[in-house]
Short mmCIF file of C-alpha atoms and ligand atoms in Angstrom, two decimals:
data_model
loop_
_atom_site.label_atom_id
_atom_site.label_comp_id
_atom_site.label_asym_id
_atom_site.label_seq_id
_atom_site.Cartn_x
_atom_site.Cartn_y
_atom_site.Cartn_z
CA UNK A 1 118.43 91.39 52.05
CA UNK A 2 122.23 91.33 52.45
CA UNK A 3 124.04 87.95 52.55
CA UNK A 4 125.45 86.88 55.95
CA UNK A 5 129.09 87.78 56.47
CA UNK A 6 131.62 84.96 56.49
CA UNK A 7 134.27 84.20 59.14
CA UNK A 8 136.96 81.53 58.93
CA UNK A 9 138.69 79.87 61.85
CA UNK A 10 140.62 76.70 62.64
CA UNK A 11 138.36 75.90 65.59
CA UNK A 12 134.84 77.05 66.43
CA UNK A 13 133.86 76.52 70.08
CA UNK A 14 130.11 76.68 70.73
CA UNK A 15 129.44 77.60 74.38
CA UNK A 16 131.74 79.57 76.68
CA UNK A 17 131.16 77.88 80.07
CA UNK A 18 134.11 76.19 81.82
CA UNK A 19 134.32 73.45 79.17
CA UNK A 20 134.14 75.78 76.15
CA UNK A 21 136.42 78.50 77.56
CA UNK A 22 139.01 75.87 78.57
CA UNK A 23 138.82 74.26 75.12
CA UNK A 24 139.45 77.67 73.51
CA UNK A 25 142.48 78.24 75.76
CA UNK A 26 143.96 74.80 75.12
CA UNK A 27 143.43 75.07 71.35
CA UNK A 28 145.00 78.54 71.24
CA UNK A 29 148.01 77.20 73.15
CA UNK A 30 148.48 74.81 70.24
CA UNK A 31 148.72 77.81 67.89
CA UNK A 32 145.25 77.35 66.37
CA UNK A 33 142.89 80.22 65.60
CA UNK A 34 139.72 79.95 67.70
CA UNK A 35 136.29 81.58 67.56
CA UNK A 36 134.44 81.14 70.89
CA UNK A 37 130.72 81.99 70.75
CA UNK A 38 128.18 82.02 73.57
CA UNK A 39 124.45 82.70 73.52
CA UNK A 40 124.75 84.66 76.80
CA UNK A 41 126.74 87.72 77.86
CA UNK A 42 129.31 87.40 80.64
CA UNK A 43 129.20 87.55 83.57
CA UNK A 44 126.26 85.15 83.47
CA UNK A 45 124.96 82.80 86.13
CA UNK A 46 124.82 79.02 85.82
CA UNK A 47 122.77 77.05 88.34
CA UNK A 48 125.44 75.10 90.21
CA UNK A 49 126.79 74.18 93.64
CA UNK A 50 129.96 76.16 92.82
CA UNK A 51 132.11 73.42 94.40
CA UNK A 52 135.57 72.75 92.95
CA UNK A 53 137.00 69.32 93.76
CA UNK A 54 140.77 68.67 93.75
CA UNK A 55 140.18 67.23 90.28
CA UNK A 56 138.82 70.58 89.06
CA UNK A 57 141.56 72.52 90.86
CA UNK A 58 144.17 70.40 89.11
CA UNK A 59 142.77 71.34 85.70
CA UNK A 60 142.47 75.00 86.66
CA UNK A 61 146.12 74.92 87.77
CA UNK A 62 147.14 73.52 84.39
CA UNK A 63 145.43 76.56 82.85
CA UNK A 64 147.26 78.87 85.29
CA UNK A 65 144.29 79.82 87.54
CA UNK A 66 144.96 77.78 90.71
CA UNK A 67 146.40 80.41 93.08
CA UNK A 68 143.85 83.05 92.09
CA UNK A 69 140.98 80.72 92.92
CA UNK A 70 142.43 79.14 96.06
CA UNK A 71 143.13 82.62 97.49
CA UNK A 72 139.35 83.15 97.81
CA UNK A 73 138.51 79.91 99.58
CA UNK A 74 140.12 76.53 100.28
CA UNK A 75 138.33 73.34 101.31
CA UNK A 76 140.02 70.46 103.12
CA UNK A 77 137.40 67.85 102.33
CA UNK A 78 133.92 66.68 103.02
CA UNK A 79 131.83 66.38 106.18
CA UNK A 80 129.10 63.82 105.62
CA UNK A 81 125.99 63.80 107.81
CA UNK A 82 122.99 61.55 108.15
CA UNK A 83 121.27 58.62 109.84
CA UNK A 84 122.34 59.81 113.29
CA UNK A 85 126.04 60.18 112.52
CA UNK A 86 128.70 62.54 111.13
CA UNK A 87 131.94 61.60 109.38
CA UNK A 88 134.82 63.82 108.30
CA UNK A 89 136.54 62.80 105.08
CA UNK A 90 139.59 64.90 104.10
CA UNK A 91 140.35 65.04 100.37
CA UNK A 92 142.65 62.05 99.87
CA UNK A 93 146.23 62.58 98.77
CA UNK A 94 146.08 61.91 95.05
CA UNK A 95 147.64 62.95 91.78
CA UNK A 96 145.07 65.77 91.71
CA UNK A 97 146.39 67.29 94.96
CA UNK A 98 144.33 67.52 98.13
CA UNK A 99 142.88 71.00 97.97
CA UNK A 100 139.39 71.93 96.85
CA UNK A 101 137.73 75.31 96.53
CA UNK A 102 134.47 76.99 95.59
CA UNK A 103 133.67 80.06 93.54
CA UNK A 104 130.39 81.51 92.31
CA UNK A 105 129.85 80.60 88.70
CA UNK A 106 129.23 84.25 87.83
CA UNK A 107 132.88 84.81 88.81
CA UNK A 108 134.53 81.56 87.73
CA UNK A 109 132.99 81.49 84.26
CA UNK A 110 133.67 85.20 83.66
CA UNK A 111 137.30 84.67 84.72
CA UNK A 112 137.75 81.85 82.22
CA UNK A 113 135.83 83.62 79.45
CA UNK A 114 137.69 86.93 79.89
CA UNK A 115 141.01 85.09 79.92
CA UNK A 116 140.06 83.48 76.63
CA UNK A 117 139.11 86.92 75.25
CA UNK A 118 142.55 88.27 76.22
CA UNK A 119 144.42 85.31 74.69
CA UNK A 120 146.20 85.66 71.35
CA UNK A 121 144.48 83.60 68.69
CA UNK A 122 141.04 83.63 70.37
CA UNK A 123 138.14 85.80 69.16
CA UNK A 124 135.01 85.79 71.32
CA UNK A 125 131.43 86.69 70.50
CA UNK A 126 128.84 87.04 73.27
CA UNK A 127 125.08 87.20 72.84
CA UNK A 128 125.72 85.08 69.77
CA UNK A 129 124.12 81.61 69.70
CA UNK A 130 125.09 79.07 67.05
CA UNK A 131 121.71 78.49 65.42
CA UNK A 132 122.22 76.40 62.31
CA UNK A 133 124.69 74.08 60.68
CA UNK A 134 125.51 72.98 57.17
CA UNK A 135 126.63 69.33 57.05
CA UNK A 136 128.11 67.22 54.28
CA UNK A 137 128.40 63.48 55.00
CA UNK A 138 128.26 64.28 58.73
CA UNK A 139 131.06 66.83 58.44
CA UNK A 140 130.39 70.40 59.55
CA UNK A 141 131.03 72.71 56.62
CA UNK A 142 129.78 75.91 58.20
CA UNK A 143 127.82 77.16 61.19
CA UNK A 144 125.41 80.07 61.34
CA UNK A 145 125.97 82.28 64.36
CA UNK A 146 123.30 84.84 65.18
CA UNK A 147 125.19 87.90 66.42
CA UNK A 148 123.74 91.23 67.58
CA UNK A 149 124.96 92.63 64.21
CA UNK A 150 123.20 89.97 62.17
CA UNK A 151 123.89 86.39 61.11
CA UNK A 152 127.44 85.30 60.32
CA UNK A 153 128.49 82.16 58.50
CA UNK A 154 131.48 80.54 60.16
CA UNK A 155 133.67 78.16 58.14
CA UNK A 156 135.85 76.09 60.43
CA UNK A 157 138.15 73.10 60.49
CA UNK A 158 136.88 71.63 63.78
CA UNK A 159 133.86 72.37 65.97
CA UNK A 160 133.93 71.79 69.73
CA UNK A 161 130.41 71.76 71.13
CA UNK A 162 130.22 72.84 74.79
CA UNK A 163 126.68 74.15 74.93
CA UNK A 164 125.66 72.58 78.22
CA UNK A 165 122.98 70.29 79.58
CA UNK A 166 120.32 70.77 76.88
CA UNK A 167 122.88 71.17 74.11
CA UNK A 168 120.64 72.88 71.51
CA UNK A 169 123.45 72.98 68.95
CA UNK A 170 124.46 69.40 69.75
CA UNK A 171 120.88 68.35 68.96
CA UNK A 172 121.24 69.79 65.47
CA UNK A 173 124.19 67.43 65.07
CA UNK A 174 122.22 64.40 66.34
CA UNK A 175 123.00 64.35 70.07
CA UNK A 176 120.47 62.28 72.06
CA UNK A 177 120.18 62.34 75.87
CA UNK A 178 119.01 58.98 77.29
CA UNK A 179 116.84 59.75 80.29
CA UNK A 180 116.14 56.07 80.86
CA UNK A 181 119.57 56.32 82.52
CA UNK A 182 119.95 58.11 85.82
CA UNK A 183 119.95 61.93 85.76
CA UNK A 184 119.83 64.62 88.40
CA UNK A 185 117.35 67.33 89.27
CA UNK A 186 118.70 69.92 91.65
CA UNK A 187 118.15 73.37 93.13
CA UNK A 188 120.53 75.84 94.73
CA UNK A 189 120.38 79.16 96.57
CA UNK A 190 122.75 81.55 98.33
CA UNK A 191 122.50 82.42 102.03
CA UNK A 192 124.52 84.90 104.08
CA UNK A 193 126.34 83.31 107.04
CA UNK A 194 129.12 84.22 109.49
CA UNK A 195 130.63 80.77 108.76
CA UNK A 196 131.49 81.17 105.08
CA UNK A 197 135.18 80.50 105.84
CA UNK A 198 134.40 76.98 107.19
CA UNK A 199 137.07 74.77 105.63
CA UNK A 200 134.88 71.73 105.05
CA UNK A 201 132.11 71.34 102.55
CA UNK A 202 129.05 69.62 104.01
CA UNK A 203 126.77 66.97 102.53
CA UNK A 204 123.65 65.56 104.15
CA UNK A 205 123.07 62.13 102.68
CA UNK A 206 119.83 61.68 104.59
CA UNK A 207 117.53 64.01 102.71
CA UNK A 208 113.92 64.02 103.83
CA UNK A 209 111.04 66.16 102.61
CA UNK A 210 108.64 68.09 104.85
CA UNK A 211 106.53 64.94 105.31
CA UNK A 212 109.60 62.95 106.45
CA UNK A 213 109.90 60.84 103.28
CA UNK A 214 113.53 59.90 102.40
CA UNK A 215 114.59 61.28 98.99
CA UNK A 216 117.11 59.61 96.64
CA UNK A 217 119.64 62.41 96.74
CA UNK A 218 121.55 64.68 99.08
CA UNK A 219 121.71 68.21 100.41
CA UNK A 220 124.83 70.35 100.41
CA UNK A 221 126.28 73.43 102.01
CA UNK A 222 129.35 74.73 100.21
CA UNK A 223 130.99 77.73 101.94
CA UNK A 224 132.22 80.37 99.50
CA UNK A 225 134.53 82.43 101.70
CA UNK A 226 132.67 85.63 100.76
CA UNK A 227 130.11 85.85 103.58
CA UNK A 228 127.81 83.34 101.90
CA UNK A 229 127.25 79.66 101.34
CA UNK A 230 125.84 77.91 98.32
CA UNK A 231 123.08 75.66 99.68
CA UNK A 232 121.28 73.12 97.56
CA UNK A 233 119.78 69.71 97.16
CA UNK A 234 119.53 67.25 94.35
CA UNK A 235 117.66 64.05 93.66
CA UNK A 236 118.35 61.20 91.28
CA UNK A 237 115.77 60.27 88.69
CA UNK A 238 115.11 57.98 85.73
CA UNK A 239 112.13 57.76 83.39
CA UNK A 240 111.20 54.45 85.09
CA UNK A 241 111.52 55.91 88.62
CA UNK A 242 111.10 59.68 88.31
CA UNK A 243 111.95 61.57 91.50
CA UNK A 244 108.57 62.99 92.50
CA UNK A 245 109.99 65.99 94.24
CA UNK A 246 109.80 69.75 93.94
CA UNK A 247 113.48 70.59 94.45
CA UNK A 248 112.87 74.27 95.28
CA UNK A 249 110.42 73.32 98.08
CA UNK A 250 112.82 70.63 99.29
CA UNK A 251 115.63 73.22 99.33
CA UNK A 252 113.56 75.64 101.37
CA UNK A 253 112.81 72.86 103.91
CA UNK A 254 116.49 71.81 104.01
CA UNK A 255 117.68 75.41 104.51
CA UNK A 256 115.18 75.75 107.36
CA UNK A 257 116.66 72.69 109.08
CA UNK A 258 120.23 74.07 108.78
CA UNK A 259 119.38 77.73 109.54
CA UNK A 260 120.14 77.85 113.29
CA UNK A 261 123.43 75.88 113.08
CA UNK A 262 124.83 78.10 110.29
CA UNK A 263 123.00 81.35 111.21
CA UNK A 264 121.74 81.40 107.64
CA UNK A 265 120.10 84.47 106.18
CA UNK A 266 117.17 84.12 103.77
CA UNK A 267 117.69 82.13 100.55
CA UNK A 268 118.37 84.31 97.52
CA UNK A 269 118.80 83.56 93.80
CA UNK A 270 116.92 80.25 94.08
CA UNK A 271 117.25 78.30 90.82
CA UNK A 272 116.85 74.71 89.69
CA UNK A 273 118.26 72.73 86.78
CA UNK A 274 118.77 69.24 85.37
CA UNK A 275 122.04 67.34 85.29
CA UNK A 276 122.85 64.81 82.57
CA UNK A 277 125.10 62.14 84.06
CA UNK A 278 127.66 59.45 83.48
CA UNK A 279 127.92 59.79 79.72
CA UNK A 280 124.24 58.98 79.05
CA UNK A 281 124.17 60.63 75.63
CA UNK A 282 124.90 59.35 72.16
CA UNK A 283 125.83 61.30 69.05
CA UNK A 284 128.88 62.90 70.63
CA UNK A 285 131.13 63.14 67.55
CA UNK A 286 131.30 63.37 63.78
CA UNK A 287 134.18 63.65 61.31
CA UNK A 288 135.23 67.13 62.50
CA UNK A 289 133.18 67.79 65.64
CA UNK A 290 133.11 66.69 69.27
CA UNK A 291 130.80 67.27 72.23
CA UNK A 292 132.41 68.01 75.62
CA UNK A 293 131.34 68.81 79.20
CA UNK A 294 127.63 68.64 80.04
CA UNK A 295 126.79 68.37 76.34
CA UNK A 296 128.47 64.92 76.49
CA UNK A 297 126.89 64.20 79.92
CA UNK A 298 130.30 64.25 81.59
CA UNK A 299 128.97 64.62 85.12
CA UNK A 300 129.75 62.31 88.04
CA UNK A 301 126.52 60.39 88.85
CA UNK A 302 127.44 60.06 92.52
CA UNK A 303 127.91 63.72 93.38
CA UNK A 304 126.76 65.83 90.42
CA UNK A 305 130.16 67.44 89.82
CA UNK A 306 130.85 68.32 86.22
CA UNK A 307 133.19 71.33 86.17
CA UNK A 308 136.21 69.05 86.46
CA UNK A 309 135.07 66.78 83.63
CA UNK A 310 134.20 69.82 81.52
CA UNK A 311 137.75 71.11 81.95
CA UNK A 312 139.29 67.68 81.37
CA UNK A 313 137.28 66.90 78.22
CA UNK A 314 138.21 70.36 76.91
CA UNK A 315 141.89 69.48 77.16
CA UNK A 316 141.44 66.01 75.69
CA UNK A 317 139.42 67.40 72.76
CA UNK A 318 141.89 70.20 72.03
CA UNK A 319 144.74 67.67 71.96
CA UNK A 320 142.93 65.64 69.27
CA UNK A 321 142.38 68.48 66.80
CA UNK A 322 144.01 67.56 63.52
CA UNK A 323 142.38 68.25 60.13
CA UNK A 324 143.53 64.79 58.92
CA UNK A 325 141.86 62.91 61.81
CA UNK A 326 138.27 61.65 61.57
CA UNK A 327 136.83 62.10 65.06
CA UNK A 328 133.68 60.01 64.60
CA UNK A 329 135.12 56.92 66.25
CA UNK A 330 138.15 58.43 67.97
CA UNK A 331 136.34 60.85 70.31
CA UNK A 332 133.84 58.34 71.80
CA UNK A 333 136.79 55.97 72.28
CA UNK A 334 138.79 58.62 74.15
CA UNK A 335 135.77 59.31 76.39
CA UNK A 336 135.28 55.60 77.07
CA UNK A 337 138.97 55.06 77.83
CA UNK A 338 139.07 57.95 80.29
CA UNK A 339 135.67 57.65 81.98
CA UNK A 340 133.79 54.61 80.68
CA UNK A 341 134.42 52.21 83.56
CA UNK A 342 134.09 54.72 86.38
CA UNK A 343 130.95 56.34 84.94
CA UNK A 344 129.24 53.03 84.23
CA UNK A 345 129.84 51.79 87.79
CA UNK A 346 128.81 55.13 89.31
CA UNK A 347 125.70 55.27 87.15
CA UNK A 348 124.76 51.73 88.20
CA UNK A 349 125.25 52.62 91.88
CA UNK A 350 123.25 55.84 91.44
CA UNK A 351 120.43 53.88 89.79
CA UNK A 352 120.30 51.59 92.87
CA UNK A 353 119.92 54.70 95.03
CA UNK A 354 116.72 55.62 93.20
CA UNK A 355 115.09 52.64 94.99
CA UNK A 356 113.25 54.49 97.78
CA UNK A 357 113.94 51.86 100.44
CA UNK A 358 117.68 51.34 99.84
CA UNK A 359 119.22 54.39 101.50
CA UNK A 360 117.16 54.26 104.72
CA UNK A 361 118.13 50.57 104.99
CA UNK A 362 121.91 50.89 104.50
CA UNK A 363 122.42 54.50 105.69
CA UNK A 364 122.63 53.78 109.44
CA UNK A 365 125.38 51.16 108.84
CA UNK A 366 127.43 53.80 107.02
CA UNK A 367 127.19 56.41 109.74
CA UNK A 368 127.22 54.51 113.04
CA UNK A 369 129.71 52.12 114.61
CA UNK A 370 133.48 51.62 114.23
CA UNK A 371 133.26 50.94 110.47
CA UNK A 372 131.59 54.33 109.80
CA UNK A 373 134.70 56.53 109.52
CA UNK A 374 136.76 54.36 107.10
CA UNK A 375 133.65 53.46 105.12
CA UNK A 376 132.59 57.07 104.64
CA UNK A 377 136.13 58.21 103.81
CA UNK A 378 136.09 55.58 101.08
CA UNK A 379 132.63 56.72 99.97
CA UNK A 380 133.83 60.32 99.74
CA UNK A 381 136.83 59.27 97.68
CA UNK A 382 134.70 57.22 95.31
CA UNK A 383 132.02 59.95 95.13
CA UNK A 384 134.72 62.38 94.04
CA UNK A 385 136.21 59.88 91.55
CA UNK A 386 139.55 60.60 93.19
CA UNK A 387 140.98 57.15 92.41
CA UNK A 388 143.70 57.31 89.79
CA UNK A 389 145.34 54.58 87.75
CA UNK A 390 148.51 55.11 89.79
CA UNK A 391 146.80 54.34 93.14
CA UNK A 392 147.74 50.89 94.42
CA UNK A 393 145.83 50.67 97.72
CA UNK A 394 143.05 48.15 98.46
CA UNK A 395 140.17 50.54 97.77
CA UNK A 396 141.61 51.67 94.45
CA UNK A 397 142.22 48.07 93.37
CA UNK A 398 138.71 46.97 94.42
CA UNK A 399 137.12 49.93 92.61
CA UNK A 400 139.07 49.26 89.42
CA UNK A 401 138.23 45.54 89.55
CA UNK A 402 134.49 46.23 90.06
CA UNK A 403 134.40 48.91 87.37
CA UNK A 404 136.36 46.80 84.87
CA UNK A 405 134.21 43.72 85.60
CA UNK A 406 130.95 45.60 85.09
CA UNK A 407 132.28 47.18 81.91
CA UNK A 408 133.21 43.78 80.49
CA UNK A 409 129.91 42.29 81.62
CA UNK A 410 127.70 44.95 80.08
CA UNK A 411 129.94 45.78 77.12
CA UNK A 412 131.29 49.18 76.13
CA UNK A 413 127.95 49.92 74.39
CA UNK A 414 126.36 50.33 77.83
CA UNK A 415 128.35 53.53 78.25
CA UNK A 416 126.29 54.95 75.38
CA UNK A 417 128.85 57.40 73.97
CA UNK A 418 128.90 56.80 70.25
C1 LIG B 1 122.15 72.45 90.85
C2 LIG B 1 123.47 72.02 90.28
C3 LIG B 1 124.57 71.95 91.13
C4 LIG B 1 125.83 71.59 90.59
N1 LIG B 1 126.90 71.63 91.44
C5 LIG B 1 128.13 71.37 90.96
C6 LIG B 1 129.29 71.52 91.79
O1 LIG B 1 129.20 71.93 92.94
N2 LIG B 1 130.51 71.24 91.24
C7 LIG B 1 130.64 70.82 89.96
O2 LIG B 1 131.78 70.54 89.52
N3 LIG B 1 129.56 70.72 89.14
C8 LIG B 1 128.33 70.99 89.60
N4 LIG B 1 127.24 70.93 88.75
C9 LIG B 1 127.45 70.58 87.33
C10 LIG B 1 128.04 71.79 86.59
O3 LIG B 1 127.22 72.92 86.78
C11 LIG B 1 128.16 71.48 85.09
O4 LIG B 1 128.73 70.20 84.94
C12 LIG B 1 129.04 72.50 84.36
O5 LIG B 1 128.43 73.76 84.34
C13 LIG B 1 129.33 72.05 82.91
O6 LIG B 1 130.00 73.07 82.22
P1 LIG B 1 129.82 73.26 80.64
O7 LIG B 1 130.82 74.28 80.24
O8 LIG B 1 129.79 71.94 79.98
O9 LIG B 1 128.33 73.84 80.46
P2 LIG B 1 127.71 75.23 80.93
O10 LIG B 1 128.43 75.76 82.10
O11 LIG B 1 126.24 75.01 81.05
O12 LIG B 1 127.98 76.21 79.70
C14 LIG B 1 127.28 76.07 78.49
C15 LIG B 1 127.31 77.40 77.77
O13 LIG B 1 126.79 77.21 76.44
C16 LIG B 1 126.05 78.35 76.09
N5 LIG B 1 125.16 77.96 74.98
C17 LIG B 1 124.06 77.17 75.00
N6 LIG B 1 123.55 77.03 73.77
C18 LIG B 1 124.36 77.73 72.92
C19 LIG B 1 124.36 77.96 71.53
N7 LIG B 1 123.44 77.43 70.71
N8 LIG B 1 125.33 78.75 71.01
C20 LIG B 1 126.27 79.31 71.80
N9 LIG B 1 126.30 79.12 73.14
C21 LIG B 1 125.37 78.33 73.69
C22 LIG B 1 125.34 78.75 77.37
O14 LIG B 1 124.96 80.12 77.33
C23 LIG B 1 126.43 78.48 78.42
O15 LIG B 1 127.21 79.62 78.69
C24 LIG B 1 125.96 71.27 89.23
C25 LIG B 1 124.85 71.32 88.37
C26 LIG B 1 123.61 71.69 88.89
C27 LIG B 1 122.42 71.77 87.97
#
């Protein structure tokens, strides 16, 4: 049997979704040689709501993609429905801008991956999972990549692991996902509609199953501007209070309720998936490796968005690459500094929502009466984590105080990244 061939690169990126492709682009911009490998071939689908918040658009703009994506569809904000009321919440003016979008993941991910392929300094391999690793004192010495032409041994200075929710390669490095913390289960489908240019994305916070039982989650309709909407629903779960719900059945019921209003065609491409959330994983770094995106559970617990955090962590990780730097302590610290407080507070709030009686009790207050509009606008802003350090208004100050207080109370260990 012939010995595996050997490749050498400054940076190996495992996983070519938004996080991995963005990491490859950022690292190449720094003049580093990059090998980007993905188990799948592009274009490939990823079960997702396809929604791009202003936060995600900001990162895409930094990579040079903004206009291309916004030309297909622009969203002005969120329309929230439930408990007998409706509230419109425009994207707030923030450092991220106030424009959102949506794009099918088959298109978005292929756009990013193909851009990486065309970038000087980046080599890509598709259909090529990273399957094994050789470690010395926690440091990655080489990685085995199974390519269609046989196994290759990759020697690399730094490894960025962006292999998604189940993170099979991350597990080889010791990544542990803590499902005692809140996580999401969700399903999505596509439906044809004459209203795919609707400028607002819609969320139904009162989500009931066929028997009328309130579910700890929400339904969404995200117009795509291409004659279709992405329709889906998600529920929050923990090992102590698992969401006892079949998300595909719930989605079919939800689509049925919305069908007449949106003139929806039949659901196609129905798929479900899990969402890690709020940094509930440990084992995110070693001397020369870092986990980013879903692999590091960088998903907002209050709305399930993770594309933005995938893109942001890609940039942060690429900036840290330096063969002299030990990342074991530095990378978890960077994650905690950027997201620790907000994720811990959001995860705590999401955990409260898994109590079956909470939402039906407080929901009507949020949607009816004179307080409904400002309250829901605030909720939408907090759900989107669109509060920045520069914001000085009352809501931003209250959010920062609550998040900082909880963080101090529970200690940085509660964030789990280590
Ligand atoms: C139903 C649902 C709805 C969602 N809706 C939204 C939304 O509307 N907006 C939003 O921002 N987020 C949403 N999210 C979250 C979002 O999908 C993720 O946060 C995002 O895909 C994370 O990107 P990533 O690059 O980290 O991982 P992924 O996009 O999952 O990419 C991981 C890549 O790694 C590859 N891979 C895996 N193992 C290996 C290996 N061993 N070797 C090489 N490659 C490997 C995979 O093939 C894949 O291409 C949703 C999630 C779900 C489940």
